[in-house]
Short mmCIF file of C-alpha atoms in Angstrom, two decimals:
data_model
loop_
_atom_site.label_atom_id
_atom_site.label_comp_id
_atom_site.label_asym_id
_atom_site.label_seq_id
_atom_site.Cartn_x
_atom_site.Cartn_y
_atom_site.Cartn_z
CA UNK A 2 45.50 236.10 -11.89
CA UNK A 3 46.06 239.76 -12.81
CA UNK A 4 49.83 239.42 -12.30
CA UNK A 5 49.93 236.33 -14.59
CA UNK A 6 48.02 238.17 -17.27
CA UNK A 7 50.32 241.20 -17.05
CA UNK A 8 53.35 238.92 -17.30
CA UNK A 9 51.92 237.20 -20.36
CA UNK A 10 51.06 240.56 -21.94
CA UNK A 11 54.59 241.83 -21.29
CA UNK A 12 56.16 238.73 -22.93
CA UNK A 13 53.74 239.06 -25.85
CA UNK A 14 54.61 242.73 -26.40
CA UNK A 15 58.36 242.04 -26.20
CA UNK A 16 57.94 239.25 -28.81
CA UNK A 17 56.17 241.69 -31.10
CA UNK A 18 58.97 244.24 -30.69
CA UNK A 19 61.58 241.60 -31.50
CA UNK A 20 59.67 240.66 -34.65
CA UNK A 21 59.42 244.30 -35.79
CA UNK A 22 63.11 244.88 -35.18
CA UNK A 23 64.08 242.19 -37.73
CA UNK A 24 63.34 244.58 -40.60
CA UNK A 25 66.11 246.89 -41.69
CA UNK A 26 66.60 249.98 -43.78
CA UNK A 27 69.76 251.47 -45.18
CA UNK A 28 70.69 254.47 -47.36
CA UNK A 29 73.59 253.82 -49.72
CA UNK A 30 76.04 256.33 -51.19
CA UNK A 31 74.55 255.70 -54.66
CA UNK A 32 71.44 257.68 -53.75
CA UNK A 33 69.15 254.68 -53.17
CA UNK A 34 67.23 253.66 -50.10
CA UNK A 35 66.79 249.97 -49.20
CA UNK A 36 63.97 248.53 -47.19
CA UNK A 37 64.57 245.09 -45.69
CA UNK A 38 61.57 242.81 -45.99
CA UNK A 39 60.28 240.33 -43.46
CA UNK A 40 59.03 237.03 -44.76
CA UNK A 41 56.11 235.21 -43.17
CA UNK A 42 56.33 231.45 -43.03
CA UNK A 43 53.46 229.75 -44.87
CA UNK A 44 50.67 229.32 -42.36
CA UNK A 45 48.19 226.45 -42.53
CA UNK A 46 45.58 228.33 -40.49
CA UNK A 47 45.66 231.29 -42.93
CA UNK A 48 45.31 228.94 -45.89
CA UNK A 49 42.41 227.20 -44.28
CA UNK A 50 40.72 230.49 -43.43
CA UNK A 51 41.19 231.67 -47.02
CA UNK A 52 39.64 228.49 -48.41
CA UNK A 53 36.69 228.59 -45.98
CA UNK A 54 36.07 232.22 -46.84
CA UNK A 55 36.02 231.42 -50.54
CA UNK A 56 33.78 228.42 -50.02
CA UNK A 57 31.24 230.61 -48.26
CA UNK A 58 31.37 233.07 -51.16
CA UNK A 59 30.92 230.38 -53.79
CA UNK A 60 34.58 230.28 -54.80
CA UNK A 61 35.01 233.84 -55.98
CA UNK A 62 36.49 236.96 -54.42
CA UNK A 63 34.54 239.24 -56.68
CA UNK A 64 31.08 240.79 -56.89
CA UNK A 65 29.05 239.14 -59.58
CA UNK A 66 28.22 242.25 -61.62
CA UNK A 67 31.55 243.78 -62.46
CA UNK A 68 35.26 243.60 -62.68
CA UNK A 69 36.55 247.17 -62.95
CA UNK A 70 40.27 247.58 -63.19
CA UNK A 71 40.78 251.18 -64.26
CA UNK A 72 37.86 253.19 -62.96
CA UNK A 73 39.26 255.62 -60.48
CA UNK A 74 35.76 256.17 -59.06
CA UNK A 75 35.13 252.49 -58.49
CA UNK A 76 37.24 252.46 -55.31
CA UNK A 77 37.89 248.77 -55.87
CA UNK A 78 41.15 246.83 -55.85
CA UNK A 79 39.83 243.34 -56.66
CA UNK A 80 43.04 241.45 -57.43
CA UNK A 81 43.76 240.60 -53.84
CA UNK A 82 43.87 237.65 -51.51
CA UNK A 83 46.07 239.30 -48.88
CA UNK A 84 45.88 236.18 -46.71
CA UNK A 85 48.47 234.69 -49.10
CA UNK A 86 50.87 237.60 -48.88
CA UNK A 87 54.27 236.71 -47.45
CA UNK A 88 56.53 239.79 -47.64
CA UNK A 89 56.28 242.86 -45.38
CA UNK A 90 58.28 245.89 -44.38
CA UNK A 91 58.10 248.71 -41.82
CA UNK A 92 57.33 252.40 -42.15
CA UNK A 93 56.63 255.14 -39.64
CA UNK A 94 54.01 257.92 -39.67
CA UNK A 95 53.96 261.08 -37.62
CA UNK A 96 56.15 262.96 -35.19
CA UNK A 97 57.36 261.24 -33.03
CA UNK A 98 57.26 258.28 -35.41
CA UNK A 99 54.60 255.58 -35.04
CA UNK A 100 55.69 252.25 -36.55
CA UNK A 101 53.54 250.14 -38.89
CA UNK A 102 54.13 246.93 -40.82
CA UNK A 103 52.83 247.20 -44.37
CA UNK A 104 52.70 245.31 -47.64
CA UNK A 105 54.52 247.21 -50.36
CA UNK A 106 51.93 246.52 -53.02
CA UNK A 107 52.43 247.24 -56.74
CA UNK A 108 48.82 246.19 -57.31
CA UNK A 109 47.25 249.19 -55.53
CA UNK A 110 48.05 252.87 -55.04
CA UNK A 111 46.86 254.10 -51.64
CA UNK A 112 48.49 254.09 -48.23
CA UNK A 113 46.20 253.12 -45.44
CA UNK A 114 46.69 252.06 -41.83
CA UNK A 115 44.27 251.41 -38.94
CA UNK A 116 43.10 254.44 -36.97
CA UNK A 117 42.82 254.72 -33.25
CA UNK A 118 39.21 255.62 -33.97
CA UNK A 119 38.57 252.12 -35.33
CA UNK A 120 36.28 250.89 -32.50
CA UNK A 121 33.93 248.29 -33.98
CA UNK A 122 36.23 246.12 -36.11
CA UNK A 123 37.94 243.27 -34.25
CA UNK A 124 40.87 243.39 -36.68
CA UNK A 125 41.90 246.83 -35.41
CA UNK A 126 42.52 245.46 -31.90
CA UNK A 127 45.17 243.06 -33.23
CA UNK A 128 47.23 245.69 -35.12
CA UNK A 129 49.05 248.92 -34.52
CA UNK A 130 46.79 251.98 -34.81
CA UNK A 131 47.63 255.53 -35.86
CA UNK A 132 47.09 258.14 -33.16
CA UNK A 133 46.65 261.53 -34.77
CA UNK A 134 46.48 263.33 -31.43
CA UNK A 135 50.03 262.16 -30.62
CA UNK A 136 51.63 263.56 -33.80
CA UNK A 137 52.74 267.16 -34.02
CA UNK A 138 52.88 266.96 -37.84
CA UNK A 139 49.34 265.67 -38.29
CA UNK A 140 47.02 267.78 -40.44
CA UNK A 141 43.30 267.15 -40.73
CA UNK A 142 41.67 266.28 -44.05
CA UNK A 143 38.52 264.39 -43.17
CA UNK A 144 37.43 263.40 -46.69
CA UNK A 145 35.71 259.97 -46.48
CA UNK A 146 37.40 257.00 -48.14
CA UNK A 147 36.44 253.44 -48.86
CA UNK A 148 38.18 250.61 -50.71
CA UNK A 149 36.44 247.37 -51.62
CA UNK A 150 38.76 244.40 -51.98
CA UNK A 151 36.28 241.68 -52.89
CA UNK A 152 37.25 239.98 -49.61
CA UNK A 153 35.65 242.82 -47.74
CA UNK A 154 36.41 246.52 -47.43
CA UNK A 155 38.18 249.14 -45.44
CA UNK A 156 36.54 252.49 -44.73
CA UNK A 157 37.68 255.63 -43.02
CA UNK A 158 38.90 259.08 -43.96
CA UNK A 159 41.92 260.84 -45.38
CA UNK A 160 44.52 262.58 -43.23
CA UNK A 161 47.94 264.18 -43.77
CA UNK A 162 51.16 263.46 -41.89
CA UNK A 163 54.84 262.82 -42.47
CA UNK A 164 55.56 259.28 -43.69
CA UNK A 165 59.03 257.81 -43.27
CA UNK A 166 60.14 255.01 -45.59
CA UNK A 167 63.64 253.92 -44.56
CA UNK A 168 65.25 257.31 -43.87
CA UNK A 169 63.23 259.16 -46.53
CA UNK A 170 60.62 261.47 -45.06
CA UNK A 171 57.66 262.29 -47.30
CA UNK A 172 56.13 265.36 -45.72
CA UNK A 173 52.38 265.91 -45.56
CA UNK A 174 51.58 262.64 -47.28
CA UNK A 175 47.87 261.98 -47.78
CA UNK A 176 46.82 258.61 -46.42
CA UNK A 177 43.71 256.79 -45.19
CA UNK A 178 42.96 256.26 -41.52
CA UNK A 179 40.86 253.07 -41.56
CA UNK A 180 38.04 253.12 -39.03
CA UNK A 181 36.45 249.91 -40.31
CA UNK A 182 38.16 246.67 -41.31
CA UNK A 183 35.52 243.96 -41.54
CA UNK A 184 36.23 240.41 -42.69
CA UNK A 185 38.66 237.66 -41.81
CA UNK A 186 41.40 238.91 -44.17
CA UNK A 187 42.55 241.82 -41.96
CA UNK A 188 41.87 239.95 -38.71
CA UNK A 189 44.37 237.23 -39.57
CA UNK A 190 46.79 239.49 -41.45
CA UNK A 191 50.36 239.80 -40.23
CA UNK A 192 50.44 243.38 -41.54
CA UNK A 193 48.86 246.59 -40.27
CA UNK A 194 48.22 248.25 -43.63
CA UNK A 195 49.03 248.64 -47.31
CA UNK A 196 51.45 250.98 -49.06
CA UNK A 197 50.43 251.04 -52.71
CA UNK A 198 53.07 251.39 -55.43
CA UNK A 199 50.73 251.35 -58.41
CA UNK A 200 49.91 254.30 -60.66
CA UNK A 201 47.80 257.25 -59.54
CA UNK A 202 45.11 256.29 -62.05
CA UNK A 203 43.80 253.63 -59.60
CA UNK A 204 44.27 255.65 -56.42
CA UNK A 205 41.10 256.01 -54.40
CA UNK A 206 40.07 259.64 -53.94
CA UNK A 207 42.62 260.74 -56.58
CA UNK A 208 45.18 260.66 -53.75
CA UNK A 209 48.85 261.14 -54.72
CA UNK A 210 50.70 257.87 -53.94
CA UNK A 211 53.74 257.86 -51.63
CA UNK A 212 56.03 256.84 -54.54
CA UNK A 213 54.89 259.80 -56.66
CA UNK A 214 55.79 262.20 -53.84
CA UNK A 215 59.19 260.55 -53.45
CA UNK A 216 59.91 261.28 -57.08
CA UNK A 217 58.34 264.71 -57.34
CA UNK A 218 60.09 265.98 -54.20
CA UNK A 219 63.46 264.72 -55.37
CA UNK A 220 63.91 262.20 -52.57
CA UNK A 221 65.24 259.44 -54.87
CA UNK A 222 68.02 259.57 -57.40
CA UNK A 223 66.12 257.85 -60.18
CA UNK A 224 62.37 257.22 -60.71
CA UNK A 225 62.93 253.49 -60.31
CA UNK A 226 62.25 250.94 -57.59
CA UNK A 227 63.07 247.23 -57.62
CA UNK A 228 62.14 244.08 -55.71
CA UNK A 229 64.37 241.24 -54.66
CA UNK A 230 62.36 238.53 -52.87
CA UNK A 231 64.26 235.82 -51.05
CA UNK A 232 62.65 232.45 -51.79
CA UNK A 233 65.03 230.44 -49.58
CA UNK A 234 62.76 229.14 -46.77
CA UNK A 235 65.72 228.64 -44.42
CA UNK A 236 67.01 232.20 -44.76
CA UNK A 237 65.66 234.68 -42.21
CA UNK A 238 66.19 237.58 -44.66
CA UNK A 239 62.97 238.17 -46.56
CA UNK A 240 64.34 240.32 -49.35
CA UNK A 241 64.75 243.98 -50.19
CA UNK A 242 63.08 246.84 -51.96
CA UNK A 243 65.44 249.42 -53.45
CA UNK A 244 63.94 252.86 -54.02
CA UNK A 245 65.79 255.01 -56.53
CA UNK A 246 67.60 252.27 -58.42
CA UNK A 247 68.62 248.62 -58.31
CA UNK A 248 71.33 246.53 -56.68
CA UNK A 249 73.52 244.45 -59.04
CA UNK A 250 73.92 241.91 -56.26
CA UNK A 251 70.24 241.06 -56.57
CA UNK A 252 70.25 239.71 -60.14
CA UNK A 253 72.23 237.93 -62.84
CA UNK A 254 72.60 239.05 -66.44
CA UNK A 255 70.56 241.74 -68.15
CA UNK A 256 66.94 242.74 -67.52
CA UNK A 257 64.35 242.22 -70.23
CA UNK A 258 62.12 245.34 -70.31
CA UNK A 259 58.57 245.63 -71.59
CA UNK A 260 56.50 248.84 -71.76
CA UNK A 261 53.56 249.49 -69.47
CA UNK A 262 50.53 249.20 -71.75
CA UNK A 263 47.84 250.58 -69.45
CA UNK A 264 48.73 252.77 -66.48
CA UNK A 265 46.99 251.86 -63.28
CA UNK A 266 48.50 248.52 -62.50
CA UNK A 267 52.00 247.68 -63.81
CA UNK A 268 50.47 246.02 -66.85
CA UNK A 269 52.32 244.78 -69.93
CA UNK A 270 51.94 242.44 -72.90
CA UNK A 271 53.11 238.83 -72.78
CA UNK A 272 53.28 236.06 -75.34
CA UNK A 273 52.38 232.40 -75.19
CA UNK A 274 52.77 230.08 -72.21
CA UNK A 275 54.42 226.68 -72.48
CA UNK A 276 54.03 223.56 -70.33
CA UNK A 277 57.03 221.24 -70.50
CA UNK A 278 58.12 223.04 -73.67
CA UNK A 279 54.72 222.56 -75.32
CA UNK A 280 52.90 225.78 -76.40
CA UNK A 281 49.40 226.13 -75.01
CA UNK A 282 48.40 228.46 -77.86
CA UNK A 283 46.12 230.46 -75.60
CA UNK A 284 48.30 233.59 -75.66
CA UNK A 285 49.81 233.06 -79.10
CA UNK A 286 48.22 236.31 -80.24
CA UNK A 287 49.10 238.05 -76.97
CA UNK A 288 47.78 238.37 -73.45
CA UNK A 289 48.14 241.03 -70.77
CA UNK A 290 49.91 240.57 -67.44
CA UNK A 291 50.43 242.50 -64.23
CA UNK A 292 53.47 242.37 -61.95
CA UNK A 293 51.89 242.36 -58.45
CA UNK A 294 53.94 242.25 -55.24
CA UNK A 295 50.77 242.13 -53.12
CA UNK A 296 50.06 238.45 -53.74
CA UNK A 297 52.12 235.29 -53.50
CA UNK A 298 50.14 233.55 -56.20
CA UNK A 299 50.14 233.44 -59.98
CA UNK A 300 46.71 233.85 -61.51
CA UNK A 301 45.51 233.24 -65.03
CA UNK A 302 42.56 232.22 -67.23
CA UNK A 303 40.77 228.99 -66.24
CA UNK A 304 41.44 227.50 -69.69
CA UNK A 305 45.21 227.51 -69.21
CA UNK A 306 45.22 226.85 -65.45
CA UNK A 307 43.24 223.71 -66.19
CA UNK A 308 45.95 222.59 -68.59
CA UNK A 309 48.59 223.26 -65.95
CA UNK A 310 46.53 221.38 -63.32
CA UNK A 311 46.36 218.39 -65.63
CA UNK A 312 50.13 218.42 -66.21
CA UNK A 313 50.97 218.58 -62.49
CA UNK A 314 48.21 216.29 -61.28
CA UNK A 315 46.36 218.97 -59.33
CA UNK A 316 42.93 218.06 -58.10
CA UNK A 317 40.16 220.15 -59.61
CA UNK A 318 36.39 220.06 -59.99
CA UNK A 319 34.82 217.28 -62.06
CA UNK A 320 32.73 219.21 -64.56
CA UNK A 321 29.76 217.26 -65.85
CA UNK A 322 28.95 220.05 -68.27
CA UNK A 323 32.47 219.94 -69.66
CA UNK A 324 32.36 216.17 -70.28
CA UNK A 325 28.89 216.47 -71.76
CA UNK A 326 30.14 219.06 -74.27
CA UNK A 327 33.15 216.93 -75.27
CA UNK A 328 31.00 213.81 -75.61
CA UNK A 329 28.15 215.45 -77.51
CA UNK A 330 29.92 218.09 -79.61
CA UNK A 331 33.59 217.09 -79.63
CA UNK A 332 33.76 215.71 -83.18
CA UNK A 333 31.74 218.62 -84.58
CA UNK A 334 34.07 221.07 -82.86
CA UNK A 335 37.14 219.27 -84.22
CA UNK A 336 35.75 219.41 -87.77
CA UNK A 337 35.20 223.17 -87.40
CA UNK A 338 38.73 223.66 -86.10
CA UNK A 339 40.19 221.53 -88.90
CA UNK A 340 38.35 223.86 -91.28
CA UNK A 341 40.36 226.64 -89.61
CA UNK A 342 37.38 228.23 -87.87
CA UNK A 343 38.20 230.68 -85.08
CA UNK A 344 38.04 228.65 -81.81
CA UNK A 345 36.35 231.62 -80.12
CA UNK A 346 33.42 231.31 -82.58
CA UNK A 347 33.13 227.52 -82.84
CA UNK A 348 30.76 227.25 -79.85
CA UNK A 349 28.35 229.83 -81.19
CA UNK A 350 28.33 228.17 -84.58
CA UNK A 351 27.26 224.83 -83.07
CA UNK A 352 24.62 226.56 -80.92
CA UNK A 353 26.15 226.06 -77.46
CA UNK A 354 26.91 229.76 -76.97
CA UNK A 355 24.56 232.61 -77.82
CA UNK A 356 27.36 235.05 -78.76
CA UNK A 357 30.08 235.10 -81.34
CA UNK A 358 33.10 234.66 -79.13
CA UNK A 359 33.69 238.29 -78.21
CA UNK A 360 32.89 237.56 -74.57
CA UNK A 361 35.54 236.14 -72.28
CA UNK A 362 36.47 232.48 -72.21
CA UNK A 363 34.73 230.71 -69.25
CA UNK A 364 33.30 233.99 -68.04
CA UNK A 365 30.26 232.05 -66.82
CA UNK A 366 32.28 230.12 -64.24
CA UNK A 367 32.46 233.13 -61.97
CA UNK A 368 29.28 234.88 -63.12
CA UNK A 369 25.94 234.48 -61.41
CA UNK A 370 23.09 235.21 -63.73
CA UNK A 371 19.55 236.00 -62.68
CA UNK A 372 17.57 233.90 -65.11
CA UNK A 373 17.36 230.77 -63.01
CA UNK A 374 18.83 227.27 -63.21
CA UNK A 375 18.43 227.10 -66.99
CA UNK A 376 20.50 230.20 -67.46
CA UNK A 377 23.22 228.87 -65.18
CA UNK A 378 23.33 225.58 -67.08
CA UNK A 379 23.56 227.35 -70.44
CA UNK A 380 26.30 229.60 -69.15
CA UNK A 381 28.27 226.59 -67.78
CA UNK A 382 27.86 224.66 -71.03
CA UNK A 383 29.05 227.65 -73.06
CA UNK A 384 32.09 228.14 -70.76
CA UNK A 385 32.99 224.44 -70.99
CA UNK A 386 32.70 224.55 -74.77
CA UNK A 387 34.97 227.57 -75.10
CA UNK A 388 37.65 225.99 -72.94
CA UNK A 389 37.41 222.69 -74.80
CA UNK A 390 37.82 224.51 -78.14
CA UNK A 391 41.08 226.10 -76.96
CA UNK A 392 42.39 222.76 -75.68
CA UNK A 393 41.52 221.01 -78.94
CA UNK A 394 43.21 223.68 -81.05
CA UNK A 395 46.32 223.37 -78.93
CA UNK A 396 46.41 219.61 -79.53
CA UNK A 397 45.73 220.01 -83.26
CA UNK A 398 48.94 222.08 -83.57
CA UNK A 399 50.80 219.07 -82.13
CA UNK A 400 49.39 216.80 -84.90
CA UNK A 401 47.58 214.53 -82.41
CA UNK A 402 44.89 212.09 -83.61
CA UNK A 403 41.22 212.95 -83.18
CA UNK A 404 40.78 210.15 -80.66
CA UNK A 405 43.69 211.39 -78.57
CA UNK A 406 42.47 214.99 -78.75
CA UNK A 407 38.97 214.06 -77.54
CA UNK A 408 40.44 211.89 -74.76
CA UNK A 409 42.75 214.72 -73.68
CA UNK A 410 39.84 217.21 -73.56
CA UNK A 411 37.83 214.79 -71.41
CA UNK A 412 40.79 214.40 -69.06
CA UNK A 413 41.13 218.14 -68.69
CA UNK A 414 37.49 218.35 -67.61
CA UNK A 415 38.57 216.68 -64.33
CA UNK A 416 41.05 219.49 -63.59
CA UNK A 417 38.97 222.64 -64.01
CA UNK A 418 39.97 224.81 -61.01
CA UNK A 419 37.74 226.65 -58.58
CA UNK A 420 38.06 230.36 -59.16
CA UNK A 421 40.83 231.89 -57.02
CA UNK A 422 41.45 228.73 -55.01
CA UNK A 423 44.65 226.73 -54.99
CA UNK A 424 44.65 223.05 -55.87
CA UNK A 425 46.31 220.26 -53.87
CA UNK A 426 49.14 218.22 -55.41
CA UNK A 427 51.08 215.12 -54.40
CA UNK A 428 54.25 216.20 -52.58
CA UNK A 429 56.08 213.07 -53.69
CA UNK A 430 55.61 213.98 -57.34
CA UNK A 431 56.89 217.60 -57.17
CA UNK A 432 60.30 216.76 -58.54
CA UNK A 433 58.78 215.20 -61.68
CA UNK A 434 56.42 218.11 -62.47
CA UNK A 435 57.03 220.10 -65.65
CA UNK A 436 58.64 223.49 -66.25
CA UNK A 437 56.03 226.18 -66.91
CA UNK A 438 57.38 228.97 -69.14
CA UNK A 439 56.16 232.50 -69.87
CA UNK A 440 57.15 234.56 -72.89
CA UNK A 441 57.79 238.23 -72.06
CA UNK A 442 59.53 240.65 -74.39
CA UNK A 443 60.51 237.78 -76.67
CA UNK A 444 62.36 235.98 -73.88
CA UNK A 445 61.33 232.77 -72.09
CA UNK A 446 61.02 232.83 -68.27
CA UNK A 447 60.93 229.35 -66.74
CA UNK A 448 59.26 228.42 -63.47
CA UNK A 449 60.30 225.13 -61.92
CA UNK A 450 58.07 223.06 -59.59
CA UNK A 451 60.15 224.37 -56.72
CA UNK A 452 59.07 227.86 -57.74
CA UNK A 453 55.33 227.26 -58.16
CA UNK A 454 54.56 224.66 -55.48
CA UNK A 455 53.91 225.74 -51.89
CA UNK A 456 54.91 223.30 -49.15
CA UNK A 457 53.16 223.79 -45.81
CA UNK A 458 54.26 221.91 -42.73
CA UNK A 459 56.99 219.32 -42.26
CA UNK A 460 57.41 215.53 -42.26
CA UNK A 461 54.32 213.37 -42.69
CA UNK A 462 52.11 216.41 -42.14
CA UNK A 463 53.48 218.28 -45.16
CA UNK A 464 50.86 219.56 -47.59
CA UNK A 465 51.60 220.76 -51.11
CA UNK A 466 49.47 223.17 -53.13
CA UNK A 467 49.83 224.68 -56.58
CA UNK A 468 50.57 228.42 -56.66
CA UNK A 469 48.53 228.72 -59.89
CA UNK A 470 44.99 229.96 -59.42
CA UNK A 471 42.21 230.73 -61.93
CA UNK A 472 40.46 234.03 -62.48
CA UNK A 473 38.61 234.94 -65.67
CA UNK A 474 38.58 238.64 -66.52
CA UNK A 475 36.33 239.69 -69.38
CA UNK A 476 37.47 241.88 -72.29
CA UNK A 477 38.55 244.53 -72.93
CA UNK A 478 40.96 244.18 -69.96
CA UNK A 479 41.16 240.41 -70.08
CA UNK A 480 42.38 237.76 -70.45
CA UNK A 481 44.83 238.81 -67.80
CA UNK A 482 47.65 237.14 -65.89
CA UNK A 483 48.66 238.30 -62.44
CA UNK A 484 52.32 237.53 -61.71
CA UNK A 485 52.80 237.57 -57.95
CA UNK A 486 55.68 236.48 -55.72
CA UNK A 487 55.87 233.06 -57.43
CA UNK A 488 57.20 234.92 -60.46
CA UNK A 489 58.87 237.89 -58.78
CA UNK A 490 60.85 235.58 -56.52
CA UNK A 491 62.84 233.77 -59.24
CA UNK A 492 63.00 236.97 -61.31
CA UNK A 493 64.29 240.26 -59.94
CA UNK A 494 61.75 242.89 -60.94
CA UNK A 495 62.36 246.54 -61.79
CA UNK A 496 59.54 249.06 -61.88
CA UNK A 497 60.75 251.97 -64.04
CA UNK A 498 58.31 254.81 -63.45
CA UNK A 499 60.34 257.28 -65.53
CA UNK A 500 60.22 255.21 -68.71
CA UNK A 501 56.89 253.45 -67.84
CA UNK A 502 58.28 249.94 -68.17
CA UNK A 503 58.82 246.74 -66.19
CA UNK A 504 62.02 244.67 -66.27
CA UNK A 505 62.84 241.06 -65.29
CA UNK A 506 66.16 239.31 -64.74
CA UNK A 507 67.17 236.09 -63.06
CA UNK A 508 67.34 236.73 -59.34
CA UNK A 509 70.65 236.16 -57.55
#
């Protein structure tokens, strides 16, 4: 029995080594360093675990009382469902080098990996752990650290050691040794830790990010890094990150650059979104977006995700409150909109909402209030009314009849998504689904159904899900779109730290 177990363990370890060896790194004569990415095949068990976790939390990743995006003391990086992440790369820490698989994540700013002192979290036993005692370049820090992700948290303490990314060695890099990794996210993860590539403003403990040290110590030619993500499911190559520049082989044409509007995440302004060439109107006056390599999904306000779900036939939640609002107040709302009232204020004017529209659209969907069932119902009615007002205004711009507008709003009520959950679609109808287009820097960026639909499994067992998920972020930071790998796959993405801008071009 012991011999059989040892044989199994040996085969298992060899398999792991083979997997790790598939990543590559290369320094070019142009002063750039390239990190080959591994791509994880979509996994039904991870999707199921993610959905079950959300179901147990009531459909939201986030605490009910806040959504803090730029508070350096909040120690929270809430934009994550790492179970959906697909792209990974390898780094080493210490002397001699200890290898770790990490997500290169533009949506966070700290480097953390599991510590050998992580005793009580099951997740730590399934991943590589950093052994400080075995590194001659380790230097003690000891300052406690904790990051809450909404899905759980990691906790531990800061340490210093040499971090090698490709063949670049960042000496005495501060990082977090995680001694606690509760929750299903890190147990099922195919990665050991996270290497954040966001701005220092959101770094926990005011830690200097790895990327900052690369630039400040002159390890890269230019203060630029770029992502090429390979979306071909049959290609074993996952993609490549280029530190210090960009590779012309990774894109076609010129990049469209937009300035970073709020340092922390790589955040920028975007214009309106179109479905099959039809403007939604929701972002006609502008929205904010984040380019986030740490998620495979594309997340936006419930109001617009509902419109997308309707267009692609995604199954959502039947909202009784939504249909009640359309049935009872629909004509009154239309009259107000025809009188050119602000759609954000229509619902307060007819008495459904208690505020004047300065709060976020459908904020109540994810909020849990403490004033009982009546409060919840009022919040749901208000949220439904606000969404319906936006839908109606969009249809009015298309010169539709009142009867058609009311019918359309009622139809959309059947497609309201659950917060941060993907919706199922019919695989046989993928080819006929519409193009969804984003306006960034005055240019239109199209996503085809092949870009935004995930196919899991093969043959008769194939399942298809929409890569669009809903998350409502209140002002002043919202409404906000999070453009993950669904967007960064079709569009080569440049993160220009020197000029504080983000660029997109068609990926090669």
